[in-house]
mmCIF file of C-alpha atoms and ligand atoms in Angstrom:
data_model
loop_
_atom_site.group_PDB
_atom_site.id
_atom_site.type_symbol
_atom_site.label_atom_id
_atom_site.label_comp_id
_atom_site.label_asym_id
_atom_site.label_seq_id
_atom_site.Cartn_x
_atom_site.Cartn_y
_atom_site.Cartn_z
ATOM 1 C CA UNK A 17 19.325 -17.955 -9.506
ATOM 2 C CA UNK A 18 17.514 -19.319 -6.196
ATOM 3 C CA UNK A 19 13.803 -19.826 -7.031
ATOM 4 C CA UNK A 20 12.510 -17.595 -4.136
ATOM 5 C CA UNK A 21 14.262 -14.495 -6.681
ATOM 6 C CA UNK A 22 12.394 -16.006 -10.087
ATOM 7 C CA UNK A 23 9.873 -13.660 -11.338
ATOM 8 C CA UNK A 24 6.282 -14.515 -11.448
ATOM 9 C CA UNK A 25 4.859 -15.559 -14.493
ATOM 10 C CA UNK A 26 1.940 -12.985 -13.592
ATOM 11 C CA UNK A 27 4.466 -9.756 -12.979
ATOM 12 C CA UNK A 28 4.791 -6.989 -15.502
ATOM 13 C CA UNK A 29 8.547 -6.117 -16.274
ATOM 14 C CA UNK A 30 8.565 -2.282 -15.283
ATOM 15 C CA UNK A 31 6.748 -0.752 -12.656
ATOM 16 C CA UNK A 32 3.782 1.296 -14.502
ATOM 17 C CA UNK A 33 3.023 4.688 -13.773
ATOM 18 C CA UNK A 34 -0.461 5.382 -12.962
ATOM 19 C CA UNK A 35 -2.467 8.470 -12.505
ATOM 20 C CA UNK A 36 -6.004 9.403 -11.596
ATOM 21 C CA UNK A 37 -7.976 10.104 -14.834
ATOM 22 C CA UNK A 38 -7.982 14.016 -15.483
ATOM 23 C CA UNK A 39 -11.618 14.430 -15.130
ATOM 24 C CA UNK A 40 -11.790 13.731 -11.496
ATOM 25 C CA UNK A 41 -12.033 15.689 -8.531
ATOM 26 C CA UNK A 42 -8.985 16.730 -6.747
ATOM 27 C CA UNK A 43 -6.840 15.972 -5.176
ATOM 28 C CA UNK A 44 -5.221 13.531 -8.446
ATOM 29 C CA UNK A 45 -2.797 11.066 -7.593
ATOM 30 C CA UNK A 46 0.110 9.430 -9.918
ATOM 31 C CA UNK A 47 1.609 6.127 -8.536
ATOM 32 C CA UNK A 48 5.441 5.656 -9.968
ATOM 33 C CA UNK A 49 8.389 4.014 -8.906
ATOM 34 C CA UNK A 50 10.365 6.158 -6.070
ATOM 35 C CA UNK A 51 13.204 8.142 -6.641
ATOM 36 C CA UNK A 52 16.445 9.178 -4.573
ATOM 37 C CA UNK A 53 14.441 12.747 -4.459
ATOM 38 C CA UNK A 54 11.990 10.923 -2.219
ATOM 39 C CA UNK A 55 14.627 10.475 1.000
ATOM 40 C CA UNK A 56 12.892 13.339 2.877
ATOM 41 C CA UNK A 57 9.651 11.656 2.980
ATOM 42 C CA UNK A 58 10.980 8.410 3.710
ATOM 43 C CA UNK A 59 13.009 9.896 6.632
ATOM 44 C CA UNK A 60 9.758 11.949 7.969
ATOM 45 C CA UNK A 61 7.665 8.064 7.662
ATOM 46 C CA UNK A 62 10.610 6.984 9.780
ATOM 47 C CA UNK A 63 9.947 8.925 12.622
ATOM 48 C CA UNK A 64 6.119 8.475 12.981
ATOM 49 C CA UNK A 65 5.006 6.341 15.713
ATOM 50 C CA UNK A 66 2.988 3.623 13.621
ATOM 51 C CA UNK A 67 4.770 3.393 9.921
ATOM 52 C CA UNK A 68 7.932 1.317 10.915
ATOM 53 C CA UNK A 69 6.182 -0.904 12.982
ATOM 54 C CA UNK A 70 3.439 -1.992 9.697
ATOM 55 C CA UNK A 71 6.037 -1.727 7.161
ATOM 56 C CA UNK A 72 10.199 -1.934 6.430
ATOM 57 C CA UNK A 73 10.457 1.684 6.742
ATOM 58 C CA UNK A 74 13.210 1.966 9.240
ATOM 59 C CA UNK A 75 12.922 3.550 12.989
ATOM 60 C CA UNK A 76 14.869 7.227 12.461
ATOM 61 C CA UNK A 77 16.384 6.122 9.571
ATOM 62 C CA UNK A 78 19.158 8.866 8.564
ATOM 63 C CA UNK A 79 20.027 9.340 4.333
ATOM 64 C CA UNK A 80 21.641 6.121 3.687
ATOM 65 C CA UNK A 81 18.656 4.241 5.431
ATOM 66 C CA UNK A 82 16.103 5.899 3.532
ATOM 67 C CA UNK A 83 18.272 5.188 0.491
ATOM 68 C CA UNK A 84 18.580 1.958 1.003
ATOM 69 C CA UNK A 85 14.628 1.712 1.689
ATOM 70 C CA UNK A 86 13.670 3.026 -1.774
ATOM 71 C CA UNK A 87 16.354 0.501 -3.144
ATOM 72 C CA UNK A 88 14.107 -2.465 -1.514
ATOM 73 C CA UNK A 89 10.992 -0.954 -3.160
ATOM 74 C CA UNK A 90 12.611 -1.311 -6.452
ATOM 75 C CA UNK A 91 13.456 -5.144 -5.352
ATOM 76 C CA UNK A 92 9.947 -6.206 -4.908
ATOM 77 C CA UNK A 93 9.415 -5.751 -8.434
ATOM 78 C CA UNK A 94 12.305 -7.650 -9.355
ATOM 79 C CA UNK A 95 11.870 -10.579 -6.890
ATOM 80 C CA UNK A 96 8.411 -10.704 -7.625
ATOM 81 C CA UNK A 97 6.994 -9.679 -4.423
ATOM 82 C CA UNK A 98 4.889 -7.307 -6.133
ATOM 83 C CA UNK A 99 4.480 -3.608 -6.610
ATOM 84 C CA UNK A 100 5.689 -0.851 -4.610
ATOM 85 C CA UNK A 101 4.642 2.375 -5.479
ATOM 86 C CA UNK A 102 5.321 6.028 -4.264
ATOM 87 C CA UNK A 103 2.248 8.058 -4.074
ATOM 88 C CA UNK A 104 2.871 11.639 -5.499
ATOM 89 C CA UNK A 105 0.635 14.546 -6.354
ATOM 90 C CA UNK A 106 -0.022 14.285 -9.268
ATOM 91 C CA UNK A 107 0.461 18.360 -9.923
ATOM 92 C CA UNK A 108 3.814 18.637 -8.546
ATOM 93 C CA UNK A 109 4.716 14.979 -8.473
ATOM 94 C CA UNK A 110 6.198 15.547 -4.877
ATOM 95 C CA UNK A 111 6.127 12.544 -3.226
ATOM 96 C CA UNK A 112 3.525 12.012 -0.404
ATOM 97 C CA UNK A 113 3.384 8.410 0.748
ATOM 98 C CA UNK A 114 3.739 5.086 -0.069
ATOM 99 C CA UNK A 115 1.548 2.471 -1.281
ATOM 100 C CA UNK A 116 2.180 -1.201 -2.382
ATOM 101 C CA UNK A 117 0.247 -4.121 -4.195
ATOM 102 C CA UNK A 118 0.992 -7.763 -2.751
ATOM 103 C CA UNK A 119 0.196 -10.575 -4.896
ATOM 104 C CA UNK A 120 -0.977 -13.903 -2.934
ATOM 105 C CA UNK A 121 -3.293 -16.435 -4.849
ATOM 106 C CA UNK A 122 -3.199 -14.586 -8.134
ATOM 107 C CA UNK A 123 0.512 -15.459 -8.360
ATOM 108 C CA UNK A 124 -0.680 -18.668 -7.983
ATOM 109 C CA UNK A 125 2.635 -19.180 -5.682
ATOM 110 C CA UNK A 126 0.622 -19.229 -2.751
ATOM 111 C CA UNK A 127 -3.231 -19.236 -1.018
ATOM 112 C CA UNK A 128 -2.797 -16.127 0.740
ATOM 113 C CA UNK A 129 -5.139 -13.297 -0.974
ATOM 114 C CA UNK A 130 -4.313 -10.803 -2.479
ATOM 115 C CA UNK A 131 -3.795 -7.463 -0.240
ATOM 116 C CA UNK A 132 -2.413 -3.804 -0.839
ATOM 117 C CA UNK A 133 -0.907 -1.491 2.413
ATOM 118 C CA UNK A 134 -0.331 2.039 2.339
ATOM 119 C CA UNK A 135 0.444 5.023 4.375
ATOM 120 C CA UNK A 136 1.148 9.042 3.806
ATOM 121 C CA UNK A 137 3.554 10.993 5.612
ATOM 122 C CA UNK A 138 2.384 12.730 8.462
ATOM 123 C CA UNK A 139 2.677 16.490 6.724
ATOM 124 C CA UNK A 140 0.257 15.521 3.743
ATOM 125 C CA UNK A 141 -2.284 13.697 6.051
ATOM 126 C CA UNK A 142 -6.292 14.577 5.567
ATOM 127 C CA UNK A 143 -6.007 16.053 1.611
ATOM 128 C CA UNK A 144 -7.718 12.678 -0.158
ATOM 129 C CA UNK A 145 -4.355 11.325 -0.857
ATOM 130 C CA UNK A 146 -4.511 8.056 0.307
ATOM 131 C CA UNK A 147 -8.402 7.415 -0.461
ATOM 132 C CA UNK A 148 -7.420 8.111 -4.180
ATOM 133 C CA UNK A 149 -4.551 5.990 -4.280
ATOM 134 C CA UNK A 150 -6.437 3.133 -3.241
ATOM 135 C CA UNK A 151 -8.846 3.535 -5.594
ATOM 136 C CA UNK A 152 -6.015 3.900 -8.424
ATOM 137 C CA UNK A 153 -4.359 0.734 -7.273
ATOM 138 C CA UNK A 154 -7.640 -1.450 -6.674
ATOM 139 C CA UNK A 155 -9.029 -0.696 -10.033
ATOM 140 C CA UNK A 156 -5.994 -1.586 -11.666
ATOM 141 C CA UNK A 157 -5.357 -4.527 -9.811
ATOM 142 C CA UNK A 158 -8.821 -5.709 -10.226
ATOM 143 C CA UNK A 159 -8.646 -4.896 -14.331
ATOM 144 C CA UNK A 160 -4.981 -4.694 -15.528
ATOM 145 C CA UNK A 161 -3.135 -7.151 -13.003
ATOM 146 C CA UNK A 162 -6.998 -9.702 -13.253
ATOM 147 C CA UNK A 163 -7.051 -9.827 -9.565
ATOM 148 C CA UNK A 164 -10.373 -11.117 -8.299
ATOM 149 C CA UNK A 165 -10.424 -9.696 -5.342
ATOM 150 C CA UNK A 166 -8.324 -7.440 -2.964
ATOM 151 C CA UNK A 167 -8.088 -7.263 0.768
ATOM 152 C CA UNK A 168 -7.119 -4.871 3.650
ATOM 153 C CA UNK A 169 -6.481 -5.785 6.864
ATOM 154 C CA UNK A 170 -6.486 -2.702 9.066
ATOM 155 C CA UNK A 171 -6.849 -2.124 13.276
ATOM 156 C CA UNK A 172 -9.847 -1.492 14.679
ATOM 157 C CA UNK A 173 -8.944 1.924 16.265
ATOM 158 C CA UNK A 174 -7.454 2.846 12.689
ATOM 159 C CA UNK A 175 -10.625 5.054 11.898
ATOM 160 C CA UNK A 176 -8.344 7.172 9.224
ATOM 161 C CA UNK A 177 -7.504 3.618 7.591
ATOM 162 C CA UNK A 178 -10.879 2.286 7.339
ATOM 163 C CA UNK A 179 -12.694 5.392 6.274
ATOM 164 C CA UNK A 180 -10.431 5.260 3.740
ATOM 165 C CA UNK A 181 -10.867 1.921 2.606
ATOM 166 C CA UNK A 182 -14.681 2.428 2.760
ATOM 167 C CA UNK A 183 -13.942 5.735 0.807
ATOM 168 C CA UNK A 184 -12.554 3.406 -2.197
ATOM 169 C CA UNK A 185 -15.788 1.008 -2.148
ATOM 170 C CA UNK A 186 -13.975 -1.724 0.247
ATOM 171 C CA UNK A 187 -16.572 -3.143 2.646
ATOM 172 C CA UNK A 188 -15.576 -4.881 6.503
ATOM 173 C CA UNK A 189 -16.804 -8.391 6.449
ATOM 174 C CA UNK A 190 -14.844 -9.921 9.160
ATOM 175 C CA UNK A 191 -12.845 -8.668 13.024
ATOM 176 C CA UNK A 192 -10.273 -10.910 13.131
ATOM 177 C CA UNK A 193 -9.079 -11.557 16.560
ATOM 178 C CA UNK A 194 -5.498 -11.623 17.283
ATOM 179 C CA UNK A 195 -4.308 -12.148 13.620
ATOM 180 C CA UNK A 196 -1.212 -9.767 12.715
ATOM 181 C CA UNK A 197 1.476 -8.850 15.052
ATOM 182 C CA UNK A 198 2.420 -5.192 15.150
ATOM 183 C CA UNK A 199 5.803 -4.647 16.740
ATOM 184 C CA UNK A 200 5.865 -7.279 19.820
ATOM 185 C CA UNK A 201 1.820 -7.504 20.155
ATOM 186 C CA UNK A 202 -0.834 -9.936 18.283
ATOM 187 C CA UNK A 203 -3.158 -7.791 17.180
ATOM 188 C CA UNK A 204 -7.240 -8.005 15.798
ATOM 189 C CA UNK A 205 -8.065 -6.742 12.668
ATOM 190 C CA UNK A 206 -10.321 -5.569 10.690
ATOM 191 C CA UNK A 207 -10.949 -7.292 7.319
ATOM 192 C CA UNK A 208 -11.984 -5.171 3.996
ATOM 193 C CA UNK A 209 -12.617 -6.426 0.806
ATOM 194 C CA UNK A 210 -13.365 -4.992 -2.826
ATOM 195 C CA UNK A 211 -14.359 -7.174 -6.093
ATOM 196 C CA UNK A 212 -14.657 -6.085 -9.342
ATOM 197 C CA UNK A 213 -17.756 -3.705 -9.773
HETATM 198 C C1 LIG B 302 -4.518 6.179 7.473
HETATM 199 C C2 LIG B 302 -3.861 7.157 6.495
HETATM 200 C C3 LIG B 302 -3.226 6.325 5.364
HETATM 201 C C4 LIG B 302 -4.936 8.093 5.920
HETATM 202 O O1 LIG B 302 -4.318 8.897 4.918
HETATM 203 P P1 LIG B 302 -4.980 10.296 4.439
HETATM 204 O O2 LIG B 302 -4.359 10.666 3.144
HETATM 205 O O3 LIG B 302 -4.892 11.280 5.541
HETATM 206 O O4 LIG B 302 -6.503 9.858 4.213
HETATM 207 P P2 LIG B 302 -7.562 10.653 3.287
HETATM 208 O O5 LIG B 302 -7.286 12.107 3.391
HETATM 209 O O6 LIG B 302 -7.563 10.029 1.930
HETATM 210 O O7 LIG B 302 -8.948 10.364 4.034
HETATM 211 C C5 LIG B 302 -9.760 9.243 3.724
HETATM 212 C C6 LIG B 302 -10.905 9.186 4.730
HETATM 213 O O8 LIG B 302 -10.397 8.940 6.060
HETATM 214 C C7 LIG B 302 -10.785 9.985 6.941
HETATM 215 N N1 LIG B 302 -9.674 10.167 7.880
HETATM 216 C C8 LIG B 302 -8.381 10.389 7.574
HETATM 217 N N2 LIG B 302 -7.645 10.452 8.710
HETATM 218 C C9 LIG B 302 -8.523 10.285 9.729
HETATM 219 C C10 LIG B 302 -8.369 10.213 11.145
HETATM 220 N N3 LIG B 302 -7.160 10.370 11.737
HETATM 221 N N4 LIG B 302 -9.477 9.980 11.896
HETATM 222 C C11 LIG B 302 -10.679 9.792 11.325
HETATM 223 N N5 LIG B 302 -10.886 9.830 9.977
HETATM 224 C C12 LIG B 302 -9.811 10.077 9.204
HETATM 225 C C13 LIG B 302 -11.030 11.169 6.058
HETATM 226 O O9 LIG B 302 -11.895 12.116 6.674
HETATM 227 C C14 LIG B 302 -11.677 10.499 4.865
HETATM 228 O O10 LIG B 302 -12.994 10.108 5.207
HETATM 229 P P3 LIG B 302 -14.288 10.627 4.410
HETATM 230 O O11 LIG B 302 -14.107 10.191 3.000
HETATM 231 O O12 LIG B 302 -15.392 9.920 5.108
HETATM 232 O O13 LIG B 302 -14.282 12.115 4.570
HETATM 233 C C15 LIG B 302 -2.751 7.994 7.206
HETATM 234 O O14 LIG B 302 -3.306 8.589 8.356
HETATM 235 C C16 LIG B 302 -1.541 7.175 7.605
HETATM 236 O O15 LIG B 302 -0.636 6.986 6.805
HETATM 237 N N6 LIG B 302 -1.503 6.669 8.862
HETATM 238 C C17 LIG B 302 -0.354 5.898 9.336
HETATM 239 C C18 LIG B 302 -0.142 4.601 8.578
HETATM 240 C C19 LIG B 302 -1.408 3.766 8.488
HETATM 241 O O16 LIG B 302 -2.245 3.740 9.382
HETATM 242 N N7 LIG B 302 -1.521 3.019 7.361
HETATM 243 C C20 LIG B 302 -2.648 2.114 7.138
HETATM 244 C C21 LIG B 302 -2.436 0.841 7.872
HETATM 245 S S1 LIG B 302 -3.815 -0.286 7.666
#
């Protein structure tokens, strides 16, 4: 096996399944692995304008594309890229967006930080979904996975994507100029962090 597929040390085997604790406001999130009944929201992600140019969602990607999408989030895991999770209701467990954890310095495989993206199909937009599935993720990445810190980098004009991030108790301490490309443009960003509490 080529080194770049080893595990890291620092992985879990199986991809947990978390869930907001019962006692909080709605809307409750649970964060498992996706499923071949998730196709229709990964074909609706492919058609927005913004998703498959931040992610590997594909551009109008028809069954087998979104198949074979899901099929790479349950890679990461095994090639130790880190955790990709499908966000679902966590009444119906219907399948609303998408949200992966990256691992950079804590895997101790490289300096980069550590950093978590996200996004929510355009039909489930504005319910809390994504605000409480970054708060899921951070705290369990800053207890359960002993991260130290987590960042976000996220576009200035991105107001839903920041309010968010400020909504889970990330704060802005840097505008990076020109420091991601999105599709064929170099883009500045927006730095957010969160540490333990
Ligand atoms: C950004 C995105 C993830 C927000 O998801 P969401 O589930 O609608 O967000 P929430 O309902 O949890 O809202 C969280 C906060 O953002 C605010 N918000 C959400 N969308 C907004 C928008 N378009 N404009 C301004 N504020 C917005 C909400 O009012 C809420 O703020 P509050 O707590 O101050 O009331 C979603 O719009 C999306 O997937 N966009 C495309 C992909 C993307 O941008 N991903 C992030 C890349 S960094």
């Amino acid at each position: 096996m080529p080194s770049s597929h080893k595990r890291a040390l620092s992985l879990p085997l199986e991809l947990p399944v978390l869930t907001t604790p019962s006692q909080t406001a709605a809307p409750r999130v649970t964060l498992r692995a996706f499923t071949a009944a998730d196709v229709g929201l990964v074909q609706s992600a492919s058609r927005d304008p913004l998703i498959p140019l931040i992610t590997s969602v594909p551009t109008t990607a028809g069954r087998p594309e979104a198949l074979a999408f899901i099929e790479r989030q349950h890679q990461r895991l095994i090639s130790g890229a880190g955790w990709s999770f499908a966000i679902a209701d966590a009444s119906s467990d219907a399948a609303v967006g998408q949200i992966g954890l990256w691992p950079g310095q804590s895997s101790r495989r490289t300096s980069n930080p550590d950093t978590i993206g996200y996004w929510i199909g355009q039909d489930h937009r504005n319910h809390g979904y994504a605000a409480a599935a970054l708060d899921l993720l951070t705290e369990w990445a800053l207890t359960e996975a002993n991260m130290r810190r987590i960042h976000l980098y996220i576009e200035p004009w991105n107001e839903g994507s920041w309010r968010t991030a400020e909504r889970a108790g990330y704060r802005r301490d840097a505008l990076l100029p020109s420091w991601q490309k999105v599709g064929a443009q170099w883009k500045d960003m927006y730095r957010y962090i969160r540490t333990p509490l």
